[in-house]
mmCIF file of C-alpha atoms in Angstrom:
data_model
loop_
_atom_site.group_PDB
_atom_site.id
_atom_site.type_symbol
_atom_site.label_atom_id
_atom_site.label_comp_id
_atom_site.label_asym_id
_atom_site.label_seq_id
_atom_site.Cartn_x
_atom_site.Cartn_y
_atom_site.Cartn_z
ATOM 1 C CA MET A 1 15.818 -64.551 68.176
ATOM 2 C CA LYS A 2 12.625 -66.558 68.267
ATOM 3 C CA ALA A 3 11.512 -70.109 67.572
ATOM 4 C CA ILE A 4 11.729 -71.069 63.901
ATOM 5 C CA GLU A 5 8.680 -70.325 61.787
ATOM 6 C CA GLN A 6 9.372 -72.693 58.953
ATOM 7 C CA SER A 7 7.384 -70.914 56.244
ATOM 8 C CA VAL A 8 8.891 -67.511 57.065
ATOM 9 C CA VAL A 9 12.420 -68.909 56.956
ATOM 10 C CA GLN A 10 11.719 -70.839 53.747
ATOM 11 C CA GLU A 11 10.433 -67.689 52.098
ATOM 12 C CA LYS A 12 13.590 -65.784 53.074
ATOM 13 C CA ILE A 13 15.811 -68.629 51.813
ATOM 14 C CA ASN A 14 13.972 -68.468 48.483
ATOM 15 C CA GLN A 15 14.408 -64.702 48.316
ATOM 16 C CA LEU A 16 18.173 -64.957 48.745
ATOM 17 C CA ALA A 17 18.656 -67.692 46.135
ATOM 18 C CA ASN A 18 20.406 -67.176 42.782
ATOM 19 C CA GLN A 19 22.486 -64.191 43.838
ATOM 20 C CA ALA A 20 25.880 -63.726 45.439
ATOM 21 C CA VAL A 21 25.399 -63.908 49.225
ATOM 22 C CA TYR A 22 27.703 -64.069 52.236
ATOM 23 C CA VAL A 23 27.477 -66.990 54.608
ATOM 24 C CA HIS A 24 28.509 -67.438 58.238
ATOM 25 C CA LEU A 25 28.463 -71.093 59.255
ATOM 26 C CA GLU A 26 29.631 -72.272 62.617
ATOM 27 C CA THR A 27 29.409 -75.124 65.047
ATOM 28 C CA THR A 28 31.154 -75.480 68.388
ATOM 29 C CA ASN A 29 31.082 -77.197 71.743
ATOM 30 C CA GLY A 30 33.173 -74.441 73.297
ATOM 31 C CA ALA A 31 36.833 -73.931 74.094
ATOM 32 C CA TYR A 32 36.421 -75.400 77.577
ATOM 33 C CA ALA A 33 34.836 -78.751 76.641
ATOM 34 C CA SER A 34 37.822 -80.913 77.533
ATOM 35 C CA HIS A 35 38.819 -78.629 80.420
ATOM 36 C CA PHE A 36 35.614 -79.387 82.311
ATOM 37 C CA ASP A 37 35.319 -82.980 81.071
ATOM 38 C CA GLU A 38 38.556 -84.691 80.202
ATOM 39 C CA LYS A 39 36.721 -87.320 78.170
ATOM 40 C CA ALA A 40 35.262 -84.680 75.871
ATOM 41 C CA TYR A 41 36.818 -83.432 72.674
ATOM 42 C CA ASN A 42 36.998 -79.798 71.650
ATOM 43 C CA VAL A 43 35.407 -79.537 68.243
ATOM 44 C CA GLY A 44 34.268 -76.609 66.193
ATOM 45 C CA ALA A 45 34.404 -75.049 62.772
ATOM 46 C CA PHE A 46 33.508 -71.680 61.447
ATOM 47 C CA ILE A 47 33.581 -69.876 58.185
ATOM 48 C CA ARG A 48 32.662 -66.214 57.960
ATOM 49 C CA ASN A 49 31.906 -64.267 54.816
ATOM 50 C CA ALA A 50 32.158 -67.162 52.401
ATOM 51 C CA GLN A 51 30.660 -65.785 49.205
ATOM 52 C CA VAL A 52 28.380 -68.276 47.521
ATOM 53 C CA THR A 53 25.444 -68.415 45.165
ATOM 54 C CA TYR A 54 22.934 -71.134 45.865
ATOM 55 C CA GLN A 55 20.422 -72.468 43.359
ATOM 56 C CA HIS A 56 17.869 -73.294 45.983
ATOM 57 C CA GLY A 57 17.673 -74.060 49.668
ATOM 58 C CA LYS A 58 15.347 -75.864 52.013
ATOM 59 C CA ILE A 59 14.551 -75.927 55.717
ATOM 60 C CA VAL A 60 13.408 -79.325 56.964
ATOM 61 C CA SER A 61 11.774 -80.034 60.321
ATOM 62 C CA THR A 62 13.144 -82.926 62.360
ATOM 63 C CA GLY A 63 10.627 -82.449 65.171
ATOM 64 C CA GLY A 64 12.199 -80.154 67.731
ATOM 65 C CA SER A 65 14.844 -78.675 65.492
ATOM 66 C CA TYR A 66 15.571 -78.104 61.840
ATOM 67 C CA ARG A 67 18.121 -78.876 59.146
ATOM 68 C CA VAL A 68 18.925 -76.343 56.460
ATOM 69 C CA GLY A 69 20.646 -77.145 53.173
ATOM 70 C CA LEU A 70 21.667 -74.810 50.366
ATOM 71 C CA LYS A 71 22.538 -76.299 46.966
ATOM 72 C CA LEU A 72 25.471 -74.631 45.231
ATOM 73 C CA ASP A 73 26.497 -75.152 41.593
ATOM 74 C CA LEU A 74 29.351 -77.390 42.753
ATOM 75 C CA GLY A 75 28.487 -78.274 46.326
ATOM 76 C CA TRP A 76 26.408 -77.761 49.433
ATOM 77 C CA VAL A 77 26.116 -75.716 52.592
ATOM 78 C CA TYR A 78 24.390 -77.543 55.434
ATOM 79 C CA ALA A 79 23.513 -76.986 59.092
ATOM 80 C CA GLU A 80 21.719 -79.223 61.618
ATOM 81 C CA GLY A 81 20.180 -78.528 65.020
ATOM 82 C CA VAL A 82 18.819 -75.094 64.151
ATOM 83 C CA THR A 83 16.092 -73.939 66.557
ATOM 84 C CA ASP A 84 15.810 -70.145 66.384
ATOM 85 C CA PHE A 85 15.742 -67.458 63.728
ATOM 86 C CA GLU A 86 15.745 -63.748 63.165
ATOM 87 C CA ILE A 87 15.566 -61.549 60.101
ATOM 88 C CA ASP A 88 17.486 -58.560 61.403
ATOM 89 C CA ASP A 89 17.270 -54.848 60.575
ATOM 90 C CA GLN A 90 19.749 -55.388 57.727
ATOM 91 C CA GLY A 91 17.562 -58.058 56.159
ATOM 92 C CA ARG A 92 19.972 -60.820 57.069
ATOM 93 C CA LEU A 93 18.692 -64.306 57.835
ATOM 94 C CA LEU A 94 20.180 -65.424 61.156
ATOM 95 C CA LEU A 95 19.635 -69.050 62.177
ATOM 96 C CA ALA A 96 20.966 -70.639 65.360
ATOM 97 C CA GLY A 97 20.601 -73.732 67.514
ATOM 98 C CA HIS A 98 20.873 -73.368 71.290
ATOM 99 C CA ASP A 99 21.198 -75.960 74.033
ATOM 100 C CA ARG A 100 19.012 -76.013 77.179
ATOM 101 C CA GLU A 101 21.208 -73.386 78.852
ATOM 102 C CA GLY A 102 20.936 -71.065 75.868
ATOM 103 C CA ARG A 103 24.455 -71.755 74.616
ATOM 104 C CA LEU A 104 24.992 -71.580 70.905
ATOM 105 C CA MET A 105 25.719 -74.941 69.278
ATOM 106 C CA VAL A 106 25.324 -74.101 65.613
ATOM 107 C CA ALA A 107 24.752 -70.984 63.509
ATOM 108 C CA LEU A 108 23.984 -70.385 59.859
ATOM 109 C CA GLU A 109 23.591 -66.834 58.614
ATOM 110 C CA ILE A 110 22.986 -65.506 55.122
ATOM 111 C CA SER A 111 23.452 -61.884 54.090
ATOM 112 C CA GLU A 112 23.491 -59.876 50.859
ATOM 113 C CA THR A 113 26.356 -57.751 52.257
ATOM 114 C CA PRO A 114 29.507 -58.938 54.052
ATOM 115 C CA PHE A 115 29.232 -59.551 57.790
ATOM 116 C CA SER A 116 31.157 -56.897 59.687
ATOM 117 C CA HIS A 117 34.084 -57.320 62.012
ATOM 118 C CA GLU A 118 32.205 -55.979 65.025
ATOM 119 C CA ALA A 119 35.282 -54.904 66.958
ATOM 120 C CA GLU A 120 36.147 -52.382 64.240
ATOM 121 C CA LEU A 121 32.585 -51.117 63.977
ATOM 122 C CA HIS A 122 32.672 -49.991 67.570
ATOM 123 C CA GLU A 123 36.135 -48.444 67.635
ATOM 124 C CA MET B 1 53.657 -46.325 94.778
ATOM 125 C CA SER B 2 52.838 -43.308 92.628
ATOM 126 C CA ASN B 3 54.758 -44.586 89.608
ATOM 127 C CA GLN B 4 53.013 -47.944 89.558
ATOM 128 C CA HIS B 5 50.570 -48.923 86.860
ATOM 129 C CA VAL B 6 49.121 -52.398 86.541
ATOM 130 C CA VAL B 7 48.229 -53.471 83.001
ATOM 131 C CA VAL B 8 46.032 -56.549 82.617
ATOM 132 C CA VAL B 9 46.122 -58.225 79.193
ATOM 133 C CA PHE B 10 43.517 -60.905 78.496
ATOM 134 C CA PRO B 11 41.614 -61.704 75.282
ATOM 135 C CA HIS B 12 37.965 -61.704 76.381
ATOM 136 C CA PRO B 13 35.569 -59.429 78.228
ATOM 137 C CA ASP B 14 35.083 -61.335 81.537
ATOM 138 C CA ASP B 15 38.607 -62.868 81.708
ATOM 139 C CA GLU B 16 39.564 -59.954 83.978
ATOM 140 C CA SER B 17 36.585 -60.593 86.265
ATOM 141 C CA PHE B 18 36.917 -64.371 86.577
ATOM 142 C CA GLY B 19 40.703 -64.421 86.650
ATOM 143 C CA ALA B 20 42.013 -61.323 88.358
ATOM 144 C CA SER B 21 39.286 -59.035 89.688
ATOM 145 C CA GLY B 22 40.186 -59.687 93.340
ATOM 146 C CA THR B 23 43.788 -58.787 92.650
ATOM 147 C CA ILE B 24 42.683 -55.794 90.599
ATOM 148 C CA SER B 25 40.495 -54.621 93.501
ATOM 149 C CA LYS B 26 43.421 -54.996 95.881
ATOM 150 C CA PHE B 27 45.599 -52.780 93.673
ATOM 151 C CA ARG B 28 42.807 -50.218 93.329
ATOM 152 C CA ALA B 29 42.355 -50.172 97.121
ATOM 153 C CA GLU B 30 46.037 -49.253 97.317
ATOM 154 C CA GLY B 31 45.465 -46.399 94.874
ATOM 155 C CA ILE B 32 47.338 -48.050 92.008
ATOM 156 C CA PRO B 33 45.834 -47.426 88.549
ATOM 157 C CA VAL B 34 44.815 -50.477 86.540
ATOM 158 C CA THR B 35 44.236 -50.647 82.787
ATOM 159 C CA TYR B 36 42.682 -53.648 81.064
ATOM 160 C CA LEU B 37 43.881 -54.252 77.501
ATOM 161 C CA CYS B 38 41.088 -56.455 76.209
ATOM 162 C CA GLY B 39 42.055 -58.450 73.118
ATOM 163 C CA THR B 40 38.664 -59.124 71.533
ATOM 164 C CA LEU B 41 34.990 -58.519 72.166
ATOM 165 C CA GLY B 42 34.323 -62.199 72.797
ATOM 166 C CA GLU B 43 32.078 -62.143 69.758
ATOM 167 C CA MET B 44 32.358 -65.934 69.248
ATOM 168 C CA GLY B 45 31.151 -66.793 72.740
ATOM 169 C CA ARG B 46 28.754 -69.694 73.144
ATOM 170 C CA ASN B 47 26.795 -68.133 75.993
ATOM 171 C CA MET B 48 24.073 -65.963 74.514
ATOM 172 C CA GLY B 49 22.343 -65.124 77.797
ATOM 173 C CA ASN B 50 19.912 -67.367 79.623
ATOM 174 C CA PRO B 51 17.202 -66.933 78.436
ATOM 175 C CA VAL B 52 18.880 -66.127 75.137
ATOM 176 C CA PHE B 53 19.008 -62.392 74.432
ATOM 177 C CA ALA B 54 21.928 -62.109 72.004
ATOM 178 C CA ASN B 55 22.625 -63.522 68.575
ATOM 179 C CA ARG B 56 25.954 -64.095 66.845
ATOM 180 C CA GLU B 57 25.840 -60.625 65.239
ATOM 181 C CA THR B 58 24.727 -58.645 68.309
ATOM 182 C CA LEU B 59 26.803 -60.502 70.914
ATOM 183 C CA SER B 60 29.808 -58.185 70.543
ATOM 184 C CA SER B 61 27.699 -55.116 71.340
ATOM 185 C CA PHE B 62 26.331 -56.752 74.494
ATOM 186 C CA ARG B 63 29.758 -57.904 75.590
ATOM 187 C CA LYS B 64 31.219 -54.449 75.026
ATOM 188 C CA LYS B 65 28.531 -52.896 77.236
ATOM 189 C CA GLU B 66 29.043 -55.590 79.869
ATOM 190 C CA LEU B 67 32.776 -54.905 79.880
ATOM 191 C CA THR B 68 32.132 -51.198 80.424
ATOM 192 C CA GLU B 69 29.894 -52.059 83.376
ATOM 193 C CA ALA B 70 32.448 -54.468 84.879
ATOM 194 C CA ALA B 71 35.163 -51.830 84.471
ATOM 195 C CA LYS B 72 32.965 -49.368 86.353
ATOM 196 C CA GLN B 73 32.517 -51.921 89.171
ATOM 197 C CA LEU B 74 36.272 -52.465 89.336
ATOM 198 C CA ASP B 75 37.183 -48.803 88.812
ATOM 199 C CA ILE B 76 39.614 -49.537 85.990
ATOM 200 C CA ASN B 77 40.312 -48.210 82.487
ATOM 201 C CA VAL B 78 39.715 -50.403 79.453
ATOM 202 C CA GLU B 79 41.380 -50.266 76.059
ATOM 203 C CA LEU B 80 40.231 -52.565 73.274
ATOM 204 C CA LEU B 81 42.909 -54.175 71.140
ATOM 205 C CA GLY B 82 40.446 -54.880 68.303
ATOM 206 C CA TYR B 83 41.279 -58.484 67.475
ATOM 207 C CA ARG B 84 38.674 -61.076 66.581
ATOM 208 C CA ASP B 85 37.638 -63.718 69.083
ATOM 209 C CA LYS B 86 39.051 -67.244 68.528
ATOM 210 C CA THR B 87 41.619 -66.085 65.966
ATOM 211 C CA LEU B 88 44.522 -64.779 68.071
ATOM 212 C CA GLU B 89 46.619 -67.929 67.638
ATOM 213 C CA PHE B 90 46.510 -67.374 63.876
ATOM 214 C CA GLU B 91 47.753 -63.759 64.003
ATOM 215 C CA PRO B 92 51.466 -63.086 63.360
ATOM 216 C CA LYS B 93 52.964 -63.171 66.850
ATOM 217 C CA GLU B 94 55.626 -60.541 66.114
ATOM 218 C CA GLU B 95 53.029 -58.013 64.940
ATOM 219 C CA MET B 96 50.969 -58.595 68.055
ATOM 220 C CA ALA B 97 54.074 -58.233 70.214
ATOM 221 C CA ASP B 98 55.005 -54.895 68.587
ATOM 222 C CA TYR B 99 51.472 -53.596 69.043
ATOM 223 C CA LEU B 100 51.377 -54.730 72.681
ATOM 224 C CA ARG B 101 54.823 -53.316 73.387
ATOM 225 C CA GLN B 102 53.692 -49.922 72.176
ATOM 226 C CA LYS B 103 50.617 -50.062 74.441
ATOM 227 C CA ILE B 104 52.626 -51.257 77.453
ATOM 228 C CA ASP B 105 55.241 -48.526 76.856
ATOM 229 C CA THR B 106 52.615 -45.794 76.568
ATOM 230 C CA LEU B 107 50.956 -46.873 79.813
ATOM 231 C CA GLN B 108 54.358 -47.114 81.548
ATOM 232 C CA ALA B 109 53.345 -50.417 83.066
ATOM 233 C CA SER B 110 55.169 -51.524 86.194
ATOM 234 C CA LEU B 111 53.362 -54.875 86.205
ATOM 235 C CA VAL B 112 51.635 -56.808 83.434
ATOM 236 C CA ILE B 113 49.152 -59.563 84.275
ATOM 237 C CA THR B 114 48.333 -62.088 81.548
ATOM 238 C CA HIS B 115 47.684 -65.797 80.953
ATOM 239 C CA TYR B 116 50.438 -68.387 81.234
ATOM 240 C CA PRO B 117 51.069 -69.512 77.643
ATOM 241 C CA GLY B 118 50.486 -73.236 77.296
ATOM 242 C CA TYR B 119 48.598 -73.492 80.580
ATOM 243 C CA ALA B 120 45.599 -71.299 79.901
ATOM 244 C CA VAL B 121 43.146 -73.727 78.191
ATOM 245 C CA HIS B 122 41.688 -71.362 75.590
ATOM 246 C CA PRO B 123 43.840 -70.898 72.463
ATOM 247 C CA ASP B 124 43.271 -67.118 72.638
ATOM 248 C CA HIS B 125 44.573 -67.084 76.227
ATOM 249 C CA ASP B 126 47.709 -68.997 75.269
ATOM 250 C CA ALA B 127 48.387 -66.877 72.178
ATOM 251 C CA LEU B 128 47.932 -63.498 73.857
ATOM 252 C CA GLY B 129 50.028 -64.560 76.859
ATOM 253 C CA ALA B 130 52.834 -65.594 74.516
ATOM 254 C CA ALA B 131 52.590 -62.280 72.644
ATOM 255 C CA VAL B 132 52.824 -60.384 75.948
ATOM 256 C CA VAL B 133 56.041 -62.223 76.818
ATOM 257 C CA ALA B 134 57.459 -61.355 73.386
ATOM 258 C CA ALA B 135 56.352 -57.724 73.842
ATOM 259 C CA VAL B 136 57.928 -57.282 77.261
ATOM 260 C CA GLU B 137 61.103 -59.013 76.101
ATOM 261 C CA LYS B 138 61.529 -56.191 73.565
ATOM 262 C CA ILE B 139 61.602 -53.624 76.369
ATOM 263 C CA ASP B 140 64.955 -52.551 77.762
ATOM 264 C CA GLU B 141 65.792 -54.702 80.783
ATOM 265 C CA ALA B 142 66.105 -51.701 83.096
ATOM 266 C CA SER B 143 62.533 -50.540 82.450
ATOM 267 C CA ARG B 144 60.837 -53.905 81.905
ATOM 268 C CA PRO B 145 57.635 -54.390 83.863
ATOM 269 C CA GLU B 146 57.167 -57.577 85.848
ATOM 270 C CA ILE B 147 54.896 -60.224 84.328
ATOM 271 C CA TRP B 148 52.475 -62.209 86.464
ATOM 272 C CA MET B 149 50.796 -65.146 84.788
ATOM 273 C CA HIS B 150 47.487 -66.819 85.397
ATOM 274 C CA ALA B 151 47.487 -70.598 84.770
ATOM 275 C CA ILE B 152 44.154 -72.407 84.595
ATOM 276 C CA SER B 153 44.733 -75.780 82.924
ATOM 277 C CA ASN B 154 43.899 -78.740 85.180
ATOM 278 C CA GLN B 155 47.448 -80.112 85.261
ATOM 279 C CA HIS B 156 49.426 -76.880 85.426
ATOM 280 C CA GLU B 157 50.742 -77.469 88.946
ATOM 281 C CA ASP B 158 52.317 -80.758 87.861
ATOM 282 C CA ASP B 159 54.542 -78.862 85.451
ATOM 283 C CA LEU B 160 54.924 -75.477 87.088
ATOM 284 C CA GLY B 161 54.739 -76.269 90.788
ATOM 285 C CA LYS B 162 53.004 -73.946 93.222
ATOM 286 C CA ALA B 163 52.251 -70.409 92.132
ATOM 287 C CA ASP B 164 54.672 -67.678 93.209
ATOM 288 C CA ILE B 165 51.931 -65.340 94.373
ATOM 289 C CA SER B 166 48.692 -66.250 96.064
ATOM 290 C CA PHE B 167 46.054 -63.725 97.126
ATOM 291 C CA ASP B 168 43.157 -64.662 99.325
ATOM 292 C CA ILE B 169 40.726 -62.228 97.769
ATOM 293 C CA ALA B 170 37.970 -62.685 100.370
ATOM 294 C CA PRO B 171 38.069 -58.953 101.287
ATOM 295 C CA TYR B 172 37.234 -58.156 97.660
ATOM 296 C CA TRP B 173 34.720 -60.946 97.030
ATOM 297 C CA GLU B 174 31.825 -58.475 96.707
ATOM 298 C CA GLN B 175 33.661 -56.568 93.974
ATOM 299 C CA LYS B 176 34.594 -59.789 92.205
ATOM 300 C CA LEU B 177 31.026 -61.069 92.233
ATOM 301 C CA ALA B 178 29.685 -57.715 91.034
ATOM 302 C CA ALA B 179 32.212 -57.684 88.192
ATOM 303 C CA ILE B 180 31.371 -61.255 87.168
ATOM 304 C CA GLN B 181 27.655 -60.490 87.279
ATOM 305 C CA ALA B 182 28.159 -57.428 85.065
ATOM 306 C CA HIS B 183 28.998 -59.882 82.298
ATOM 307 C CA LEU B 184 25.336 -60.823 81.940
ATOM 308 C CA SER B 185 25.637 -62.847 78.738
ATOM 309 C CA GLN B 186 28.472 -64.933 80.192
ATOM 310 C CA ALA B 187 28.036 -65.034 83.957
ATOM 311 C CA ASP B 188 25.206 -67.579 84.122
ATOM 312 C CA GLY B 189 26.777 -69.946 81.658
ATOM 313 C CA MET B 190 30.229 -69.857 83.190
ATOM 314 C CA MET B 191 28.947 -70.160 86.759
ATOM 315 C CA ASN B 192 26.722 -73.092 85.732
ATOM 316 C CA LEU B 193 29.640 -74.801 84.061
ATOM 317 C CA ILE B 194 31.706 -74.400 87.186
ATOM 318 C CA GLU B 195 28.915 -75.585 89.463
ATOM 319 C CA SER B 196 27.862 -78.555 87.364
ATOM 320 C CA HIS B 197 31.199 -80.148 86.699
ATOM 321 C CA ASP B 198 32.919 -82.739 88.863
ATOM 322 C CA LYS B 199 35.621 -80.459 90.242
ATOM 323 C CA LYS B 200 33.191 -77.893 91.613
ATOM 324 C CA ASN B 201 34.985 -77.178 94.895
ATOM 325 C CA GLU B 202 38.313 -76.803 93.200
ATOM 326 C CA GLN B 203 36.848 -74.369 90.653
ATOM 327 C CA THR B 204 35.009 -72.289 93.249
ATOM 328 C CA GLU B 205 38.088 -72.206 95.445
ATOM 329 C CA ARG B 206 40.035 -71.075 92.424
ATOM 330 C CA LEU B 207 37.758 -68.050 92.151
ATOM 331 C CA LYS B 208 38.410 -67.094 95.789
ATOM 332 C CA THR B 209 42.164 -67.394 95.638
ATOM 333 C CA GLU B 210 43.973 -65.744 92.765
ATOM 334 C CA ARG B 211 47.358 -67.224 92.007
ATOM 335 C CA PHE B 212 50.050 -66.054 89.651
ATOM 336 C CA TYR B 213 53.415 -67.232 88.425
ATOM 337 C CA LYS B 214 56.168 -64.672 87.953
ATOM 338 C CA TRP B 215 57.853 -64.893 84.579
ATOM 339 C CA THR B 216 61.642 -64.834 84.505
ATOM 340 C CA PHE B 217 63.443 -64.060 81.277
ATOM 341 C CA SER B 218 66.325 -66.435 80.681
#
């Protein structure tokens, strides 16, 4: 992954609009958060292979990181704290936010084909 | 000795290295075969390498390679169970138990090492440990392997008392470190976590002594 290039990401978001796409959206502070700090809470959410069609989407700079919102017919998909991106060899848009130690804090990925279950791929 | 086979069942690539690699090395030094049944590929891990080299979609491939390397360091066999990271607690427990029983039977395990359900912090650890208990319970009492359990929650000693088995794994520290370091995407992050938090000595000491509780079926 590399640092977000806003115009490149925006162009890809536009390309994927108005068609059925698969979304992976995730945020987490890790399974060990309250193990290493008893005052912390474990929080996280993830949804993989949600099929949506968005009318339009936008990536907005917040100075340092980015927010991305996708407008659906009846709702929204939204991620905050995104710092890095990649358009991979399958043409998927992968967006992620990492902390100073390189740990993933948030991910938003959009693909025209379903995301695989990697474990099965490698069997 | 010749009919012994240790089967380690944990959900993530690196659980074997952090939790039991000293003990594993001790068994290997005694010529006892060890097989690691690894539940998932850790594909939902938060550590992506430092500097970052993996992304959410490629992480599983890295972690699979790292597991192969760690297994080479520890001289053990690995079988992948093919579950998805962070979802084990949502799988039907009976199905998991049947699947695990079949694996444990095939390997003719004399000892199974897993996490102590309820005292293992990560929901995957707790769920797989519980499924192992259910699996072994299905095996005829006469041929049941022993179960040793790894407890890692901060308060586990309050409830469970002292562990039944305690290995000072100093003689195998080199192997343990090499195995941990083979998990490139994880090692830095986990070691930093351990070193930066307020119970550093306790955590480091925990890596140098491996303790297990023996499970007794009531």
